[in-house]
Each structure stands twice: as structure tokens, then as C-alpha cells.
PDB file of C-alpha atoms in Angstrom:
ATOM      1  CA  ALA A  18      24.401  -5.856  -2.189  1.00 76.00           C
ATOM      2  CA  GLN A  19      22.479  -3.289  -0.190  1.00 84.00           C
ATOM      3  CA  SER A  20      20.022  -3.388   2.678  1.00 90.00           C
ATOM      4  CA  VAL A  21      18.210  -1.120   5.093  1.00 94.00           C
ATOM      5  CA  THR A  22      17.154  -1.715   8.686  1.00 96.00           C
ATOM      6  CA  GLN A  23      14.643   0.533  10.365  1.00 97.00           C
ATOM      7  CA  LEU A  24      15.157  -0.049  14.037  1.00 96.00           C
ATOM      8  CA  ASP A  25      11.619   0.723  15.209  1.00 95.00           C
ATOM      9  CA  SER A  26       8.433  -0.559  13.626  1.00 95.00           C
ATOM     10  CA  HIS A  27       6.323   1.913  15.650  1.00 97.00           C
ATOM     11  CA  VAL A  28       7.158   5.271  17.248  1.00 98.00           C
ATOM     12  CA  SER A  29       4.684   7.219  19.331  1.00 98.00           C
ATOM     13  CA  VAL A  30       5.193  10.858  20.341  1.00 97.00           C
ATOM     14  CA  SER A  31       3.153  13.716  21.709  1.00 97.00           C
ATOM     15  CA  GLU A  32       2.432  16.735  19.568  1.00 97.00           C
ATOM     16  CA  GLY A  33       5.174  19.338  19.996  1.00 97.00           C
ATOM     17  CA  THR A  34       7.850  16.862  21.098  1.00 97.00           C
ATOM     18  CA  PRO A  35      10.855  15.754  19.013  1.00 98.00           C
ATOM     19  CA  VAL A  36      10.713  12.911  16.519  1.00 98.00           C
ATOM     20  CA  LEU A  37      13.514  10.405  15.939  1.00 98.00           C
ATOM     21  CA  LEU A  38      13.160   7.595  13.391  1.00 98.00           C
ATOM     22  CA  ARG A  39      16.226   5.375  13.188  1.00 98.00           C
ATOM     23  CA  CYS A  40      17.735   3.817  10.080  1.00 97.00           C
ATOM     24  CA  ASN A  41      20.889   1.807   9.432  1.00 97.00           C
ATOM     25  CA  TYR A  42      22.043   0.839   5.978  1.00 94.00           C
ATOM     26  CA  SER A  43      24.457  -1.506   4.279  1.00 90.00           C
ATOM     27  CA  SER A  44      25.858  -0.894   0.822  1.00 83.00           C
ATOM     28  CA  SER A  45      28.830  -2.158  -1.166  1.00 75.00           C
ATOM     29  CA  TYR A  46      29.162   1.238  -2.816  1.00 76.00           C
ATOM     30  CA  SER A  47      28.882   4.794  -1.574  1.00 78.00           C
ATOM     31  CA  PRO A  48      25.110   5.047  -1.355  1.00 84.00           C
ATOM     32  CA  SER A  49      22.412   7.555  -1.958  1.00 88.00           C
ATOM     33  CA  LEU A  50      19.855   7.571   0.841  1.00 92.00           C
ATOM     34  CA  PHE A  51      16.273   8.736   0.994  1.00 94.00           C
ATOM     35  CA  TRP A  52      13.381   9.063   3.388  1.00 96.00           C
ATOM     36  CA  TYR A  53       9.885   8.660   1.967  1.00 96.00           C
ATOM     37  CA  VAL A  54       6.589   9.208   3.782  1.00 96.00           C
ATOM     38  CA  GLN A  55       3.341   7.385   3.055  1.00 93.00           C
ATOM     39  CA  HIS A  56       0.044   8.692   4.376  1.00 91.00           C
ATOM     40  CA  PRO A  57      -2.917   6.279   4.413  1.00 84.00           C
ATOM     41  CA  ASN A  58      -4.205   5.539   0.918  1.00 77.00           C
ATOM     42  CA  LYS A  59      -1.669   7.927  -0.586  1.00 81.00           C
ATOM     43  CA  GLY A  60       1.421   7.409  -2.689  1.00 84.00           C
ATOM     44  CA  LEU A  61       4.962   7.641  -1.391  1.00 91.00           C
ATOM     45  CA  GLN A  62       6.290  11.175  -1.096  1.00 92.00           C
ATOM     46  CA  LEU A  63       9.972  12.064  -0.952  1.00 93.00           C
ATOM     47  CA  LEU A  64      10.904  13.833   2.290  1.00 95.00           C
ATOM     48  CA  LEU A  65      14.627  14.272   1.699  1.00 94.00           C
ATOM     49  CA  LYS A  66      17.673  12.753   0.016  1.00 91.00           C
ATOM     50  CA  TYR A  67      21.387  12.384   0.584  1.00 91.00           C
ATOM     51  CA  THR A  68      23.575  12.144  -2.505  1.00 83.00           C
ATOM     52  CA  SER A  69      27.145  12.641  -1.181  1.00 76.00           C
ATOM     53  CA  ALA A  70      26.960  16.403  -0.675  1.00 75.00           C
ATOM     54  CA  ALA A  71      26.329  17.836   2.814  1.00 83.00           C
ATOM     55  CA  THR A  72      25.917  15.163   5.478  1.00 88.00           C
ATOM     56  CA  LEU A  73      23.075  17.065   7.170  1.00 93.00           C
ATOM     57  CA  VAL A  74      20.139  17.068   4.823  1.00 94.00           C
ATOM     58  CA  LYS A  75      17.059  19.226   5.222  1.00 95.00           C
ATOM     59  CA  GLY A  76      13.766  18.117   3.798  1.00 94.00           C
ATOM     60  CA  ILE A  77      10.175  19.190   3.602  1.00 94.00           C
ATOM     61  CA  ASN A  78       7.893  19.881   6.577  1.00 94.00           C
ATOM     62  CA  GLY A  79      10.777  20.541   8.989  1.00 96.00           C
ATOM     63  CA  PHE A  80      12.369  17.101   8.740  1.00 97.00           C
ATOM     64  CA  GLU A  81      16.099  16.563   8.502  1.00 97.00           C
ATOM     65  CA  ALA A  82      18.496  13.623   8.506  1.00 97.00           C
ATOM     66  CA  GLU A  83      22.197  13.192   9.129  1.00 94.00           C
ATOM     67  CA  PHE A  84      24.377  10.813   7.150  1.00 93.00           C
ATOM     68  CA  LYS A  85      26.950   9.170   9.426  1.00 93.00           C
ATOM     69  CA  LYS A  86      29.252   6.928   7.431  1.00 90.00           C
ATOM     70  CA  SER A  87      31.141   5.621  10.481  1.00 91.00           C
ATOM     71  CA  GLU A  88      27.873   4.456  12.016  1.00 93.00           C
ATOM     72  CA  THR A  89      26.193   3.527   8.694  1.00 93.00           C
ATOM     73  CA  SER A  90      23.172   5.459   9.887  1.00 95.00           C
ATOM     74  CA  PHE A  91      20.723   7.934   8.391  1.00 96.00           C
ATOM     75  CA  HIS A  92      18.314   8.837  11.185  1.00 97.00           C
ATOM     76  CA  LEU A  93      15.345  11.123  10.529  1.00 98.00           C
ATOM     77  CA  THR A  94      14.529  13.876  13.014  1.00 98.00           C
ATOM     78  CA  LYS A  95      12.097  16.711  13.525  1.00 98.00           C
ATOM     79  CA  PRO A  96      12.246  19.150  16.462  1.00 97.00           C
ATOM     80  CA  SER A  97       8.505  19.346  17.042  1.00 97.00           C
ATOM     81  CA  ALA A  98       5.914  16.828  15.901  1.00 97.00           C
ATOM     82  CA  HIS A  99       2.632  17.883  14.351  1.00 96.00           C
ATOM     83  CA  MET A 100      -0.541  15.833  14.128  1.00 96.00           C
ATOM     84  CA  SER A 101      -0.218  15.835  10.343  1.00 95.00           C
ATOM     85  CA  ASP A 102       3.116  13.991  10.632  1.00 96.00           C
ATOM     86  CA  ALA A 103       1.315  10.774  11.565  1.00 96.00           C
ATOM     87  CA  ALA A 104       2.142   8.369   8.723  1.00 96.00           C
ATOM     88  CA  GLU A 105       4.477   5.552   7.759  1.00 96.00           C
ATOM     89  CA  TYR A 106       8.091   6.444   6.992  1.00 97.00           C
ATOM     90  CA  PHE A 107      10.485   4.471   4.834  1.00 97.00           C
ATOM     91  CA  CYS A 108      14.260   4.686   4.774  1.00 97.00           C
ATOM     92  CA  VAL A 109      15.604   3.822   1.332  1.00 95.00           C
ATOM     93  CA  VAL A 110      19.066   3.109  -0.067  1.00 91.00           C
ATOM     94  CA  SER A 111      19.982   3.443  -3.709  1.00 86.00           C
ATOM     95  CA  SER A 112      22.884   1.736  -5.367  1.00 73.00           C
ATOM     96  CA  ASN A 113      25.582   3.798  -7.044  1.00 66.00           C
ATOM     97  CA  ALA A 114      26.973   0.698  -8.693  1.00 63.00           C
ATOM     98  CA  GLY A 115      26.986   0.694 -12.461  1.00 60.00           C
ATOM     99  CA  GLY A 116      24.969  -1.404 -14.840  1.00 59.00           C
ATOM    100  CA  THR A 117      21.434  -2.512 -14.137  1.00 57.00           C
ATOM    101  CA  SER A 118      21.817  -1.962 -10.367  1.00 58.00           C
ATOM    102  CA  TYR A 119      22.208   1.806 -10.780  1.00 63.00           C
ATOM    103  CA  GLY A 120      19.391   3.666  -9.093  1.00 69.00           C
ATOM    104  CA  LYS A 121      17.750   0.517  -7.732  1.00 79.00           C
ATOM    105  CA  LEU A 122      15.911   1.370  -4.503  1.00 87.00           C
ATOM    106  CA  THR A 123      15.867  -0.937  -1.500  1.00 90.00           C
ATOM    107  CA  PHE A 124      13.267  -0.054   1.115  1.00 93.00           C
ATOM    108  CA  GLY A 125      13.302  -0.611   4.836  1.00 95.00           C
ATOM    109  CA  GLN A 126      10.337  -2.245   6.534  1.00 94.00           C
ATOM    110  CA  GLY A 127       8.840   1.091   7.530  1.00 96.00           C
ATOM    111  CA  THR A 128       8.204   2.929  10.805  1.00 97.00           C
ATOM    112  CA  ILE A 129       4.684   3.948  11.735  1.00 97.00           C
ATOM    113  CA  LEU A 130       4.675   7.299  13.495  1.00 97.00           C
ATOM    114  CA  THR A 131       1.762   8.054  15.798  1.00 97.00           C
ATOM    115  CA  VAL A 132       1.313  11.577  17.144  1.00 97.00           C
ATOM    116  CA  HIS A 133      -0.836  12.085  20.242  1.00 96.00           C
ATOM    117  CA  PRO A 134      -2.549  15.393  21.037  1.00 94.00           C
TER     118      PRO A 134
ATOM    119  CA  GLU B  27       3.202  18.965 -13.516  1.00 63.00           C
ATOM    120  CA  ALA B  28       0.921  15.942 -13.435  1.00 80.00           C
ATOM    121  CA  GLY B  29       2.060  13.063 -11.254  1.00 91.00           C
ATOM    122  CA  VAL B  30       2.160   9.346 -11.894  1.00 95.00           C
ATOM    123  CA  ALA B  31      -1.331   8.040 -12.614  1.00 95.00           C
ATOM    124  CA  GLN B  32      -2.539   4.535 -11.794  1.00 96.00           C
ATOM    125  CA  SER B  33      -5.800   2.703 -12.261  1.00 96.00           C
ATOM    126  CA  PRO B  34      -7.801   1.142 -10.855  1.00 96.00           C
ATOM    127  CA  ARG B  35      -7.248   2.301  -7.277  1.00 95.00           C
ATOM    128  CA  TYR B  36      -8.879  -0.796  -5.811  1.00 96.00           C
ATOM    129  CA  LYS B  37      -9.561  -4.282  -7.149  1.00 97.00           C
ATOM    130  CA  ILE B  38     -11.082  -7.360  -5.555  1.00 98.00           C
ATOM    131  CA  ILE B  39     -10.887 -10.697  -7.371  1.00 97.00           C
ATOM    132  CA  GLU B  40     -11.181 -14.407  -6.659  1.00 97.00           C
ATOM    133  CA  LYS B  41      -8.071 -16.577  -6.681  1.00 96.00           C
ATOM    134  CA  ARG B  42      -7.188 -17.994 -10.099  1.00 96.00           C
ATOM    135  CA  GLN B  43      -8.750 -14.986 -11.832  1.00 97.00           C
ATOM    136  CA  SER B  44      -6.757 -12.508 -13.913  1.00 97.00           C
ATOM    137  CA  VAL B  45      -6.183  -8.823 -13.227  1.00 98.00           C
ATOM    138  CA  ALA B  46      -4.385  -5.952 -14.933  1.00 97.00           C
ATOM    139  CA  PHE B  47      -3.093  -2.642 -13.627  1.00 97.00           C
ATOM    140  CA  TRP B  48      -2.302   0.449 -15.654  1.00 97.00           C
ATOM    141  CA  CYS B  49       0.297   3.153 -15.096  1.00 97.00           C
ATOM    142  CA  ASN B  50       0.941   6.452 -16.842  1.00 96.00           C
ATOM    143  CA  PRO B  51       4.284   7.953 -15.768  1.00 96.00           C
ATOM    144  CA  ILE B  52       5.274  11.590 -15.569  1.00 95.00           C
ATOM    145  CA  SER B  53       5.787  13.010 -19.049  1.00 93.00           C
ATOM    146  CA  GLY B  54       9.396  12.675 -20.169  1.00 91.00           C
ATOM    147  CA  HIS B  55      10.358  10.063 -17.577  1.00 92.00           C
ATOM    148  CA  ALA B  56      12.201   7.303 -19.403  1.00 90.00           C
ATOM    149  CA  THR B  57      12.420   4.914 -16.467  1.00 92.00           C
ATOM    150  CA  LEU B  58       9.362   3.171 -15.046  1.00 94.00           C
ATOM    151  CA  TYR B  59       9.142   0.826 -12.079  1.00 95.00           C
ATOM    152  CA  TRP B  60       6.527  -1.526 -10.670  1.00 97.00           C
ATOM    153  CA  TYR B  61       6.664  -2.368  -6.965  1.00 96.00           C
ATOM    154  CA  GLN B  62       4.688  -4.760  -4.788  1.00 97.00           C
ATOM    155  CA  GLN B  63       3.971  -3.628  -1.220  1.00 94.00           C
ATOM    156  CA  ILE B  64       2.595  -6.317   1.054  1.00 94.00           C
ATOM    157  CA  LEU B  65       0.908  -5.093   4.225  1.00 90.00           C
ATOM    158  CA  GLY B  66       3.486  -4.324   6.909  1.00 87.00           C
ATOM    159  CA  GLN B  67       6.445  -4.369   4.524  1.00 90.00           C
ATOM    160  CA  GLY B  68       8.346  -1.915   2.387  1.00 91.00           C
ATOM    161  CA  PRO B  69       7.837  -1.877  -1.377  1.00 94.00           C
ATOM    162  CA  LYS B  70       9.691  -4.529  -3.352  1.00 94.00           C
ATOM    163  CA  LEU B  71      10.762  -3.921  -6.945  1.00 93.00           C
ATOM    164  CA  LEU B  72       9.090  -6.227  -9.443  1.00 96.00           C
ATOM    165  CA  ILE B  73      10.296  -4.825 -12.735  1.00 95.00           C
ATOM    166  CA  GLN B  74      12.136  -1.816 -14.158  1.00 93.00           C
ATOM    167  CA  PHE B  75      11.782  -0.467 -17.690  1.00 92.00           C
ATOM    168  CA  GLN B  76      14.083   1.902 -19.532  1.00 90.00           C
ATOM    169  CA  ASN B  77      11.925   3.338 -22.314  1.00 88.00           C
ATOM    170  CA  ASN B  78      10.201   0.167 -23.584  1.00 85.00           C
ATOM    171  CA  GLY B  79      12.997  -2.256 -22.672  1.00 90.00           C
ATOM    172  CA  VAL B  80      13.243  -4.332 -19.487  1.00 92.00           C
ATOM    173  CA  VAL B  81      16.257  -3.460 -17.330  1.00 89.00           C
ATOM    174  CA  ASP B  82      15.564  -5.654 -14.310  1.00 89.00           C
ATOM    175  CA  ASP B  83      12.840  -8.257 -13.807  1.00 93.00           C
ATOM    176  CA  SER B  84      14.752 -10.542 -11.471  1.00 91.00           C
ATOM    177  CA  GLN B  85      12.058 -10.313  -8.746  1.00 91.00           C
ATOM    178  CA  LEU B  86       9.073 -10.759 -11.060  1.00 95.00           C
ATOM    179  CA  PRO B  87       7.311 -14.148 -10.649  1.00 94.00           C
ATOM    180  CA  LYS B  88       7.272 -14.790 -14.362  1.00 94.00           C
ATOM    181  CA  ASP B  89       5.038 -17.848 -14.159  1.00 95.00           C
ATOM    182  CA  ARG B  90       2.102 -15.598 -13.306  1.00 97.00           C
ATOM    183  CA  PHE B  91       3.165 -11.971 -13.632  1.00 97.00           C
ATOM    184  CA  SER B  92       3.841 -10.107 -16.855  1.00 97.00           C
ATOM    185  CA  ALA B  93       4.415  -6.479 -17.704  1.00 97.00           C
ATOM    186  CA  GLU B  94       4.833  -4.423 -20.812  1.00 95.00           C
ATOM    187  CA  ARG B  95       5.556  -0.849 -21.707  1.00 94.00           C
ATOM    188  CA  LEU B  96       4.529  -0.268 -25.262  1.00 82.00           C
ATOM    189  CA  LYS B  97       5.893   2.847 -26.980  1.00 84.00           C
ATOM    190  CA  GLY B  98       7.945   3.658 -23.880  1.00 83.00           C
ATOM    191  CA  VAL B  99       5.143   5.513 -22.093  1.00 91.00           C
ATOM    192  CA  ASP B 100       2.225   3.736 -20.401  1.00 95.00           C
ATOM    193  CA  SER B 101       2.713   0.377 -18.764  1.00 97.00           C
ATOM    194  CA  THR B 102       0.498  -2.551 -17.825  1.00 97.00           C
ATOM    195  CA  LEU B 103       1.158  -5.148 -15.136  1.00 98.00           C
ATOM    196  CA  LYS B 104      -0.843  -8.386 -15.317  1.00 98.00           C
ATOM    197  CA  ILE B 105      -1.334 -11.263 -12.928  1.00 97.00           C
ATOM    198  CA  GLN B 106      -2.693 -14.532 -14.307  1.00 97.00           C
ATOM    199  CA  PRO B 107      -3.768 -16.537 -12.358  1.00 96.00           C
ATOM    200  CA  ALA B 108      -3.865 -14.671  -9.062  1.00 97.00           C
ATOM    201  CA  LYS B 109      -3.046 -16.305  -5.748  1.00 97.00           C
ATOM    202  CA  LEU B 110      -4.045 -15.282  -2.238  1.00 97.00           C
ATOM    203  CA  GLU B 111      -0.488 -14.117  -1.515  1.00 96.00           C
ATOM    204  CA  ASP B 112      -0.710 -11.582  -4.352  1.00 97.00           C
ATOM    205  CA  SER B 113      -2.911  -9.400  -2.142  1.00 97.00           C
ATOM    206  CA  ALA B 114      -0.892  -6.195  -1.880  1.00 97.00           C
ATOM    207  CA  VAL B 115      -0.616  -2.616  -3.079  1.00 96.00           C
ATOM    208  CA  TYR B 116       1.003  -2.335  -6.492  1.00 97.00           C
ATOM    209  CA  LEU B 117       2.917   0.882  -6.913  1.00 96.00           C
ATOM    210  CA  CYS B 118       4.159   2.432 -10.114  1.00 96.00           C
ATOM    211  CA  ALA B 119       7.011   4.928 -10.093  1.00 95.00           C
ATOM    212  CA  SER B 120       8.921   6.852 -12.721  1.00 94.00           C
ATOM    213  CA  SER B 121      12.148   8.806 -12.956  1.00 91.00           C
ATOM    214  CA  LEU B 122      14.215  10.728 -15.435  1.00 87.00           C
ATOM    215  CA  PHE B 123      16.956   8.695 -17.092  1.00 76.00           C
ATOM    216  CA  GLY B 124      20.032   8.493 -14.844  1.00 71.00           C
ATOM    217  CA  VAL B 125      18.319  10.182 -11.880  1.00 74.00           C
ATOM    218  CA  ARG B 126      17.782   8.235  -8.679  1.00 75.00           C
ATOM    219  CA  GLU B 127      14.750  10.138  -7.368  1.00 85.00           C
ATOM    220  CA  GLN B 128      11.584   8.235  -8.169  1.00 90.00           C
ATOM    221  CA  PHE B 129       8.075   9.649  -8.169  1.00 92.00           C
ATOM    222  CA  PHE B 130       5.337   7.306  -7.043  1.00 94.00           C
ATOM    223  CA  GLY B 131       1.720   6.933  -8.032  1.00 94.00           C
ATOM    224  CA  PRO B 132      -1.087   6.358  -5.494  1.00 93.00           C
ATOM    225  CA  GLY B 133      -1.025   2.594  -6.026  1.00 94.00           C
ATOM    226  CA  THR B 134      -3.605  -0.090  -6.734  1.00 96.00           C
ATOM    227  CA  ARG B 135      -4.787  -2.098  -3.746  1.00 95.00           C
ATOM    228  CA  LEU B 136      -5.461  -5.688  -4.807  1.00 97.00           C
ATOM    229  CA  THR B 137      -7.407  -8.101  -2.645  1.00 97.00           C
ATOM    230  CA  VAL B 138      -7.482 -11.757  -3.709  1.00 97.00           C
ATOM    231  CA  LEU B 139     -10.225 -13.816  -2.044  1.00 96.00           C
TER     232      LEU B 139
END
């Protein structure tokens, strides 16, 4: 079984300040983890992914995330927020179990990021 | 490379009516997924196809939902009859066989009145 908890439903920051979106996961197997972003009326876009290589993962648009197995966390960060970062962000876990569960994505509830001028 | 295509983008129907959504995955992607995203929640997998065979439909309400993927390419998701709680965005995604990264279409927003 696998699950994802996004600890904040809404995060509000000022433009130019750091962004932190928190995610904890649970998985029976060594997981793959993703962050997706969804802008209004747009499809989900992959920001970054962790697949058991380096624990610090860099993604698009200056985002990065660190896989911490001891804390079962995969928090998303960005040093300086931009107005265009305002969107909804989803933390996602993928099963590495075999059979029909392989690759199945389980989404968190989402975090809405608001960026103020 | 063209992305995942979905149509229609928006649909409004009365409860008890029928509706169908269409998805065209990225060329060469053997695996196709349909998700339901209710407002304020993350997407939930409804059904997964591998080529034209169903891999996982454990979350599909089979009394009213059906899906098919003829010839292993395009797919159609149908709801018959629709209920108010079916109001959601229906997302289609595709991936290469054995690869976890999924590519998502823009979704179809369904409103059931």
C-alpha cells in the first residue's frame, strides 16, 4: 500500500521569497516520487522525479526536492518565488512493486501556491 | 512531439444522461490511464490499459462507467447514467511501457446538473 500526505493545503509567499511545499509518503516498497504542477485549466506537468539515484533532485523552473528516507519526506523547494509559480502542486508516489501495481501513481491532495507581488 | 489530446474540454449534462470522453495518447505510448479529479482533491486512477487490455480497473464504478481502448491507441471513457457526484475533471495520461513517468492531457471538465 502507498499513500501521500501534503501537509499544507495552501501556501502563500511574496515574490522573491523562498517556497517550501511539504510532502510525506508511505510505501511498502522503495518508491519513486514525483512533483507535478497544475496551472488553472491546464494539464498536469512534471516538475521533477526521484527514482533512487541522487537524493537531491533538480527540476524545471528552479524547483528542487530532497528525498529523505529516514523522515519519509520529499519536500519541494525553490529559492525565489515568481508570480508564474502560482498554481496547484501535487506530490505523487509510484509503486515499485511488481505485477499490476507497478507504476501506479497515488496523488496527494494538492497544495495551492499563491504568490503575492 | 504532440502531447496527449482530449476532447471535449468542457461538458455540461443533466443527471441520468450519458456522456463520453475521448483520449488520444502520445504516439508509441503503450500504457494509457484515465483519472478522475474532483474539485479540491488529487487525481484518482479509474482505469489503466496496457495496449488494448485492462491492467487495473479496481476503482472504476462499473455499474455506470465503462472504457475501451480499441486497437491499442485511442480510448473512450463513458458514463451512463451520470450522477451529480460525477462532476469532476477527467484526465487521460499515457506512458511508455515499463516507464513510470506519465504525460497528462488537459482534461475534460464535466458538470452534472
